[in-house]
Amino acid sequence: MKEFAMIMISAALVNNVILARFLGLCSFMGVTTRIDTAAGMGFATTFVITVSSMADWAVQTYLLDAYGLGFLRTVTFILVIASAVQFTEMTIKKVSPELFQMLGIYLPLITTNCAVLGVALLLVEGHMSFINATLFAFASSLGYSLVMVIFAGLRERLALVQVPRLFAGPPIAFIVAGMLAMAFMGFSGIAAS
Amino acid sequence: MSNAENSNQYSTIVKDGLWDNNGVFSMLLGMCPTMAMTTSATNGFGMGLATAVVMAASSYLVAVFRNQITTEVRIPVYILIVAAMVTLVDLAMNAWMHELYKVLGLFIPLIVSNCLPLARLEAFAAKQPAFPALLDGLFMGLGFTIALTVIGAVREIIGSGTLFADASLLLGNSFKVIEMRLLPADMGVLMMILPPGGFIVTGLLVVVKRVLDLRAGKEIQMAGAHAV
């Protein structure tokens, strides 16, 4: 039990996907202008990361390792992820048409969100068991959603502030993100990575 | 098209890639390796070159096959082409530049999900003949390399006081001459090498580019961060 808790805390907070590992930065900068879109994106990405990581783990163990096809890893993983995204898209369209409308173009683009491929590669390279891998993927994506929502909250405030013209837009957002990353470094004492 | 028009078009492609439409500082694409692999100038340079090779090769291939690829399935086809190129670069680096390969690690396969190559394929290579597409991929990639090297250099100088440290180890012995120590070892501000430094330095450098563009009398681009 303690091991599972450590995996969760370490993946979600200490080695946060966005702020410590620098994965998924495009969506971090792109869809965090409003809290509800950021939360929807976090939700969809959580689903994709968990499902595709489980599938990628199975592919790696039973297909690539079993037949010595390790060099095809990048190509197969991206195909698995693209299918998982397609599946998510169909599910969301069916379950919540409003969310589907809201996410729009960003939904198919989860395929090129490096957090998805990155988490899959990390858990395969860490030689984790299936349960640990699933937990790791789920906790990582929770950490991703958390940071997306926090940053969207910051940017909603930032939009109302008078910023020097040259800093307007992305530059000030980067600097705020740097401060957020500093805050998250405070977690590094909790668990060994 | 006459020769003069041709060379004019080519010089626009080169200028766009290297400065005017720089992938990192203007379009804000491919941020993940930009932040993660710029803890030193050498790492940034290596990461940038690997990306440039992938971009040039995949732009060329997409342009060659642009009439065979149907619009409905173009994105999966692009991703597969990029993934194949990345696999080749991955294997080649593992064989011939093993030290650099170990440092860059995860971020070599992650070139697949870098938005910059895909954005250029969609915006340029899909509609252009093979040679301009090759040129565009190459110079967008080199612009990316320059951006990563500059960010890496700033972070390395402030963070550890060196410039191009370990270049001989990572890139080969002939690069020994560019290794430099600019500040005494205990003057480094560790924060710059840690994740927050990546965000802050990139943000400030985007401002620097805006200032330079203003000085040159150009429109500054306030857009960006529109991509996922």
Coordinates of C-alpha atoms in Angstrom, one line a residue:
Chain A
M1 CA 0.0 0.0 0.0
K2 CA 2.8 2.4 1.0
E3 CA 4.6 1.7 -2.3
F4 CA 1.5 2.6 -4.3
A5 CA 1.0 5.8 -2.3
M6 CA 4.7 6.7 -3.0
I7 CA 4.3 6.1 -6.8
M8 CA 1.2 8.3 -6.9
I9 CA 2.7 11.2 -5.0
S10 CA 6.0 11.0 -6.8
A11 CA 4.3 10.9 -10.2
A12 CA 1.6 13.5 -9.5
L13 CA 3.5 16.1 -7.5
V14 CA 7.2 15.6 -7.2
N15 CA 8.0 14.7 -10.8
N16 CA 5.1 16.6 -12.2
V17 CA 4.7 15.9 -15.9
I18 CA 4.5 19.6 -16.9
L19 CA 6.6 21.4 -14.4
A20 CA 9.4 18.9 -13.7
R21 CA 9.5 16.8 -16.8
F22 CA 8.5 19.4 -19.3
L23 CA 6.0 17.2 -21.2
G24 CA 2.8 18.5 -22.7
L25 CA 3.9 22.2 -22.7
C26 CA 2.0 23.0 -26.0
S27 CA -1.4 22.3 -24.4
F28 CA -0.2 23.9 -21.2
M29 CA 0.3 27.2 -23.1
G30 CA -2.5 26.7 -25.6
V31 CA -5.6 25.7 -23.7
T32 CA -5.2 27.4 -20.3
T33 CA -6.9 30.7 -21.1
R34 CA -10.1 29.5 -19.2
I35 CA -10.5 27.2 -16.2
D36 CA -13.4 25.1 -17.7
T37 CA -11.5 24.4 -21.0
A38 CA -8.4 23.5 -19.0
A39 CA -10.3 21.2 -16.8
G40 CA -12.0 19.5 -19.8
M41 CA -8.7 19.1 -21.5
G42 CA -7.2 17.7 -18.3
F43 CA -10.1 15.2 -18.1
A44 CA -9.8 14.1 -21.7
T45 CA -6.0 13.8 -21.4
T46 CA -6.2 11.8 -18.2
F47 CA -8.4 9.3 -20.0
V48 CA -6.1 9.1 -23.0
I49 CA -2.9 8.7 -21.0
T50 CA -4.4 6.0 -18.7
V51 CA -5.9 4.0 -21.5
S52 CA -3.0 4.3 -24.0
S53 CA -0.4 3.6 -21.3
M54 CA -2.1 0.3 -20.4
A55 CA -2.3 -0.6 -24.1
D56 CA 1.3 0.4 -24.7
W57 CA 2.5 -1.6 -21.7
A58 CA 0.7 -4.7 -23.2
V59 CA 2.1 -4.0 -26.7
Q60 CA 5.7 -3.6 -25.3
T61 CA 5.5 -6.8 -23.1
Y62 CA 3.6 -9.2 -25.4
L63 CA 4.5 -8.0 -28.8
L64 CA 7.7 -5.9 -29.0
D65 CA 9.7 -7.7 -26.3
A66 CA 8.4 -11.1 -27.2
Y67 CA 9.4 -10.9 -30.8
G68 CA 12.5 -8.7 -30.5
L69 CA 10.9 -5.7 -32.3
G70 CA 12.1 -3.0 -29.9
F71 CA 13.2 -0.7 -32.7
L72 CA 9.6 -0.3 -33.8
R73 CA 8.6 1.1 -30.4
T74 CA 8.1 4.8 -31.5
V75 CA 6.0 3.9 -34.5
T76 CA 3.8 1.4 -32.7
F77 CA 3.2 3.6 -29.7
I78 CA 2.1 6.6 -31.7
L79 CA -0.4 4.3 -33.6
V80 CA -1.8 3.0 -30.3
I81 CA -2.1 6.6 -29.0
A82 CA -3.8 7.8 -32.1
S83 CA -6.4 5.0 -31.8
A84 CA -6.9 5.8 -28.1
V85 CA -7.5 9.4 -29.0
Q86 CA -10.0 8.5 -31.7
F87 CA -11.7 6.2 -29.1
T88 CA -11.8 9.1 -26.5
E89 CA -13.2 11.4 -29.2
M90 CA -16.1 9.1 -30.0
T91 CA -16.8 8.5 -26.3
I92 CA -16.9 12.2 -25.4
K93 CA -19.1 13.0 -28.4
K94 CA -21.6 10.4 -27.2
V95 CA -21.4 11.1 -23.5
S96 CA -21.1 14.9 -23.4
P97 CA -21.6 16.8 -26.7
E98 CA -21.1 20.1 -24.8
L99 CA -17.6 19.1 -23.8
F100 CA -16.9 17.9 -27.3
Q101 CA -17.9 21.3 -28.7
M102 CA -15.7 23.1 -26.1
L103 CA -12.6 21.1 -26.8
G104 CA -13.0 21.3 -30.5
I105 CA -9.8 21.1 -32.5
Y106 CA -7.7 20.4 -29.3
L107 CA -9.2 16.9 -29.0
P108 CA -7.6 15.2 -32.0
L109 CA -4.4 17.1 -31.2
I110 CA -4.0 15.1 -28.0
T111 CA -2.2 12.6 -30.3
T112 CA 0.7 15.0 -30.5
N113 CA 0.7 15.9 -26.8
C114 CA 4.1 14.7 -25.8
A115 CA 2.8 13.9 -22.2
V116 CA 1.0 10.9 -23.6
L117 CA 3.9 9.4 -25.5
G118 CA 6.3 10.6 -22.7
V119 CA 4.4 8.8 -19.9
A120 CA 4.2 5.6 -22.0
L121 CA 7.9 5.7 -22.7
L122 CA 8.8 6.4 -19.1
L123 CA 6.9 3.5 -17.7
V124 CA 8.2 1.1 -20.3
E125 CA 11.8 2.2 -19.7
G126 CA 11.2 1.9 -15.9
H127 CA 10.3 -1.8 -16.3
M128 CA 7.2 -1.4 -14.1
S129 CA 4.7 -4.1 -13.4
F130 CA 1.2 -3.7 -14.9
I131 CA -0.4 -2.4 -11.7
N132 CA 2.5 0.0 -11.0
A133 CA 2.4 1.2 -14.6
T134 CA -1.3 1.9 -14.5
L135 CA -1.0 3.8 -11.2
F136 CA 1.9 5.8 -12.5
A137 CA 0.1 6.7 -15.7
F138 CA -3.1 7.7 -13.8
A139 CA -1.2 9.7 -11.2
S140 CA 0.9 11.5 -13.8
S141 CA -2.2 12.6 -15.7
L142 CA -3.8 13.7 -12.5
G143 CA -0.8 15.9 -11.8
Y144 CA -1.1 17.2 -15.4
S145 CA -4.8 18.1 -14.9
L146 CA -4.0 19.8 -11.6
V147 CA -1.3 22.0 -13.0
M148 CA -3.5 22.8 -16.1
V149 CA -6.3 24.0 -13.8
I150 CA -4.0 26.0 -11.5
F151 CA -2.3 27.7 -14.4
A152 CA -5.6 28.5 -16.1
G153 CA -6.7 30.2 -12.8
L154 CA -3.5 32.3 -12.8
R155 CA -4.0 33.3 -16.4
E156 CA -7.6 34.3 -15.9
R157 CA -6.3 36.8 -13.4
L158 CA -3.3 37.7 -15.6
A159 CA -5.7 38.7 -18.4
L160 CA -7.1 41.5 -16.2
V161 CA -3.7 42.9 -15.3
Q162 CA -1.8 45.7 -17.1
V163 CA 1.4 44.1 -18.4
P164 CA 4.2 46.0 -20.2
R165 CA 3.4 45.8 -23.9
L166 CA 6.5 43.8 -24.8
F167 CA 5.8 41.2 -22.1
A168 CA 2.1 40.8 -23.1
G169 CA 0.9 37.3 -24.0
P170 CA 3.3 34.3 -24.0
P171 CA 6.4 35.9 -22.3
I172 CA 4.6 36.9 -19.0
A173 CA 2.8 33.5 -19.1
F174 CA 6.2 31.8 -19.3
I175 CA 7.5 33.8 -16.3
V176 CA 4.4 33.0 -14.3
A177 CA 4.9 29.3 -15.2
G178 CA 8.5 29.5 -13.9
M179 CA 7.2 30.8 -10.6
L180 CA 4.7 28.0 -10.4
A181 CA 7.5 25.5 -11.2
M182 CA 9.5 27.0 -8.2
A183 CA 6.5 26.4 -6.0
F184 CA 6.2 22.8 -7.1
M185 CA 9.9 22.3 -6.4
G186 CA 8.8 22.5 -2.7
F187 CA 7.4 19.0 -3.1
S188 CA 10.7 17.5 -3.9
G189 CA 11.4 16.6 -0.2
I190 CA 8.3 14.4 0.1
A191 CA 9.3 11.3 -1.9
A192 CA 12.4 9.9 -3.6
S193 CA 12.0 10.0 -7.3
Chain B
M1 CA 9.4 30.7 -62.7
S2 CA 12.6 32.6 -63.5
N3 CA 15.8 32.2 -61.6
A4 CA 15.6 35.5 -59.8
E5 CA 12.1 34.7 -58.4
N6 CA 13.4 31.3 -57.4
S7 CA 16.3 32.6 -55.4
N8 CA 14.1 35.3 -53.9
Q9 CA 11.7 32.7 -52.7
Y10 CA 14.5 30.6 -51.3
S11 CA 16.0 33.5 -49.3
T12 CA 12.6 34.2 -47.8
I13 CA 12.4 30.6 -46.7
V14 CA 15.8 30.8 -45.1
K15 CA 15.1 34.1 -43.4
D16 CA 11.7 32.9 -42.1
G17 CA 13.2 29.7 -40.7
L18 CA 16.1 31.3 -39.0
W19 CA 14.6 34.5 -37.6
D20 CA 11.4 36.1 -38.9
N21 CA 9.2 33.1 -38.2
N22 CA 11.5 31.2 -35.8
G23 CA 9.8 28.1 -34.5
V24 CA 10.6 28.8 -30.9
F25 CA 10.6 32.5 -30.4
S26 CA 7.9 33.5 -32.8
M27 CA 5.6 30.5 -33.2
L28 CA 6.2 29.0 -29.8
L29 CA 6.1 25.5 -31.1
G30 CA 8.1 22.5 -29.8
M31 CA 8.3 23.9 -26.3
C32 CA 8.9 20.6 -24.5
P33 CA 12.5 19.9 -25.8
T34 CA 13.1 23.6 -25.7
M35 CA 12.6 23.7 -22.0
A36 CA 13.9 20.2 -21.1
M37 CA 17.0 20.0 -23.1
T38 CA 18.5 23.4 -22.7
T39 CA 20.3 22.9 -19.4
S40 CA 23.5 23.5 -21.4
A41 CA 24.3 24.9 -24.8
T42 CA 25.7 21.6 -25.9
N43 CA 22.5 19.7 -25.1
G44 CA 20.4 22.3 -26.9
F45 CA 22.6 22.1 -29.9
G46 CA 22.5 18.3 -30.1
M47 CA 18.7 18.3 -29.6
G48 CA 18.2 21.0 -32.2
L49 CA 20.4 19.1 -34.8
A50 CA 18.5 15.9 -34.3
T51 CA 15.2 17.7 -34.8
A52 CA 16.5 19.5 -37.9
V53 CA 17.5 16.2 -39.6
V54 CA 14.1 14.8 -38.9
M55 CA 12.3 17.9 -40.2
A56 CA 14.3 18.1 -43.4
A57 CA 13.9 14.4 -44.2
S58 CA 10.2 14.3 -43.4
S59 CA 9.4 17.6 -45.2
Y60 CA 11.1 16.3 -48.3
L61 CA 9.2 12.9 -48.2
V62 CA 5.9 14.6 -47.6
A63 CA 6.5 17.0 -50.5
V64 CA 7.5 14.1 -52.8
F65 CA 4.3 12.1 -52.0
R66 CA 2.0 15.1 -51.6
N67 CA -0.2 14.1 -54.6
Q68 CA -0.5 10.5 -53.4
I69 CA -1.6 11.4 -49.8
T70 CA -5.3 11.9 -49.6
T71 CA -6.5 14.8 -47.4
E72 CA -8.6 12.6 -45.1
V73 CA -5.7 10.4 -43.9
R74 CA -3.0 13.0 -44.2
I75 CA -2.3 13.5 -40.5
P76 CA -1.8 9.8 -39.6
V77 CA 0.5 9.5 -42.7
Y78 CA 2.5 12.6 -41.6
I79 CA 2.9 11.2 -38.1
L80 CA 4.0 7.8 -39.5
I81 CA 6.6 9.5 -41.8
V82 CA 7.9 11.6 -38.9
A83 CA 8.0 8.5 -36.7
A84 CA 9.9 6.5 -39.2
M85 CA 12.5 9.4 -39.6
V86 CA 12.7 9.7 -35.8
T87 CA 13.4 5.9 -35.5
L88 CA 16.3 6.2 -38.0
V89 CA 17.8 9.2 -36.1
D90 CA 17.3 7.4 -32.8
L91 CA 19.1 4.2 -34.1
A92 CA 21.9 6.3 -35.8
M93 CA 22.5 8.4 -32.7
N94 CA 22.5 5.3 -30.5
A95 CA 25.2 3.8 -32.7
W96 CA 27.5 6.8 -33.5
M97 CA 26.8 9.4 -30.8
H98 CA 26.1 7.3 -27.8
E99 CA 27.1 9.8 -25.1
L100 CA 24.8 12.5 -26.6
Y101 CA 22.1 9.8 -27.0
K102 CA 22.2 9.0 -23.3
V103 CA 21.9 12.7 -22.3
L104 CA 19.0 13.4 -24.6
G105 CA 17.3 10.1 -23.8
L106 CA 13.5 10.3 -23.8
F107 CA 13.4 13.4 -25.9
I108 CA 14.7 11.7 -29.1
P109 CA 11.6 9.5 -29.6
L110 CA 9.5 12.5 -28.4
I111 CA 10.5 14.4 -31.6
V112 CA 7.5 12.5 -33.0
S113 CA 5.1 14.5 -30.9
N114 CA 6.9 17.8 -31.3
C115 CA 4.4 20.2 -32.9
L116 CA 7.0 22.0 -35.0
P117 CA 7.7 19.3 -37.7
L118 CA 4.0 18.5 -38.0
A119 CA 3.1 22.2 -38.3
R120 CA 5.6 22.7 -41.1
L121 CA 4.4 19.6 -42.9
E122 CA 0.8 20.8 -42.8
A123 CA 1.6 24.5 -43.5
F124 CA 4.4 24.2 -46.1
A125 CA 5.5 20.7 -47.3
A126 CA 2.0 19.5 -48.2
K127 CA 1.6 22.2 -50.8
Q128 CA 5.1 22.8 -52.2
P129 CA 7.5 21.0 -54.5
A130 CA 10.2 18.8 -53.0
F131 CA 13.2 21.2 -53.0
P132 CA 11.6 24.2 -51.3
A133 CA 10.1 21.8 -48.8
L134 CA 13.5 20.3 -48.0
L135 CA 14.9 23.8 -47.6
D136 CA 12.0 24.9 -45.4
G137 CA 12.4 21.8 -43.2
L138 CA 16.1 22.3 -42.9
F139 CA 16.1 26.0 -42.1
M140 CA 13.1 25.8 -39.7
G141 CA 15.2 23.0 -38.0
L142 CA 18.3 25.1 -38.0
G143 CA 16.3 28.0 -36.5
F144 CA 15.1 25.7 -33.8
T145 CA 18.8 24.6 -33.2
I146 CA 19.9 28.3 -32.9
A147 CA 17.0 29.0 -30.4
L148 CA 17.9 26.0 -28.3
T149 CA 21.6 26.7 -28.3
V150 CA 20.9 30.4 -27.3
I151 CA 18.5 29.4 -24.5
G152 CA 21.0 26.7 -23.4
A153 CA 23.9 29.1 -23.5
V154 CA 22.1 31.7 -21.3
R155 CA 21.0 29.1 -18.8
E156 CA 24.4 27.5 -18.7
I157 CA 26.4 30.7 -18.3
I158 CA 24.2 32.0 -15.4
G159 CA 23.6 28.6 -13.9
S160 CA 27.0 27.0 -13.9
G161 CA 29.4 29.7 -15.4
T162 CA 30.5 27.5 -18.3
L163 CA 29.7 27.5 -22.0
F164 CA 29.6 24.4 -24.2
A165 CA 30.9 22.3 -21.3
D166 CA 31.4 18.6 -22.2
A167 CA 31.2 19.4 -25.9
S168 CA 34.2 17.2 -26.6
L169 CA 32.5 14.3 -24.8
L170 CA 29.1 14.7 -26.5
L171 CA 29.9 15.9 -30.0
G172 CA 33.4 14.6 -30.6
N173 CA 37.0 15.6 -29.8
S174 CA 37.2 18.3 -32.5
F175 CA 34.8 20.4 -30.4
K176 CA 37.2 20.6 -27.5
V177 CA 38.1 24.3 -28.5
I178 CA 34.6 25.7 -27.8
E179 CA 34.5 24.6 -24.2
M180 CA 34.7 27.7 -22.0
R181 CA 34.5 28.8 -18.4
L182 CA 33.2 32.3 -18.1
L183 CA 32.5 32.6 -14.4
P184 CA 34.1 30.9 -11.3
A185 CA 32.5 27.6 -10.4
D186 CA 30.8 28.9 -7.2
M187 CA 29.1 31.8 -8.9
G188 CA 26.4 29.7 -10.6
V189 CA 22.7 30.3 -9.8
L190 CA 21.4 26.8 -9.6
M191 CA 17.8 27.9 -10.3
M192 CA 18.7 28.6 -13.9
I193 CA 19.5 24.9 -14.6
L194 CA 16.5 23.7 -12.7
P195 CA 13.0 23.7 -14.4
P196 CA 11.9 27.2 -13.4
G197 CA 15.0 28.7 -15.1
G198 CA 13.8 27.2 -18.4
F199 CA 10.5 28.9 -18.3
I200 CA 11.9 32.3 -17.2
V201 CA 14.8 32.4 -19.6
T202 CA 12.5 31.4 -22.6
G203 CA 10.0 34.1 -21.6
L204 CA 12.7 36.8 -21.4
L205 CA 14.3 35.7 -24.7
V206 CA 10.9 36.1 -26.5
V207 CA 10.9 39.7 -25.1
V208 CA 14.5 40.2 -26.4
K209 CA 13.4 39.1 -29.9
R210 CA 10.5 41.5 -29.8
V211 CA 12.8 44.3 -28.8
L212 CA 15.2 43.5 -31.6
D213 CA 12.3 43.3 -34.1
L214 CA 11.1 46.7 -32.9
R215 CA 14.5 48.2 -33.4
A216 CA 14.6 46.8 -36.9
G217 CA 11.3 48.6 -37.5
K218 CA 9.3 45.4 -38.0
E219 CA 5.8 44.6 -36.7
I220 CA 6.2 42.6 -33.5
Q221 CA 4.2 39.4 -33.3
M222 CA 1.9 39.4 -30.3
A223 CA 0.3 36.1 -31.4
G224 CA 1.6 32.7 -30.5
A225 CA 0.6 30.1 -28.0
H226 CA -2.2 29.2 -30.3
A227 CA -1.0 25.7 -30.9
V228 CA -1.5 22.5 -28.9

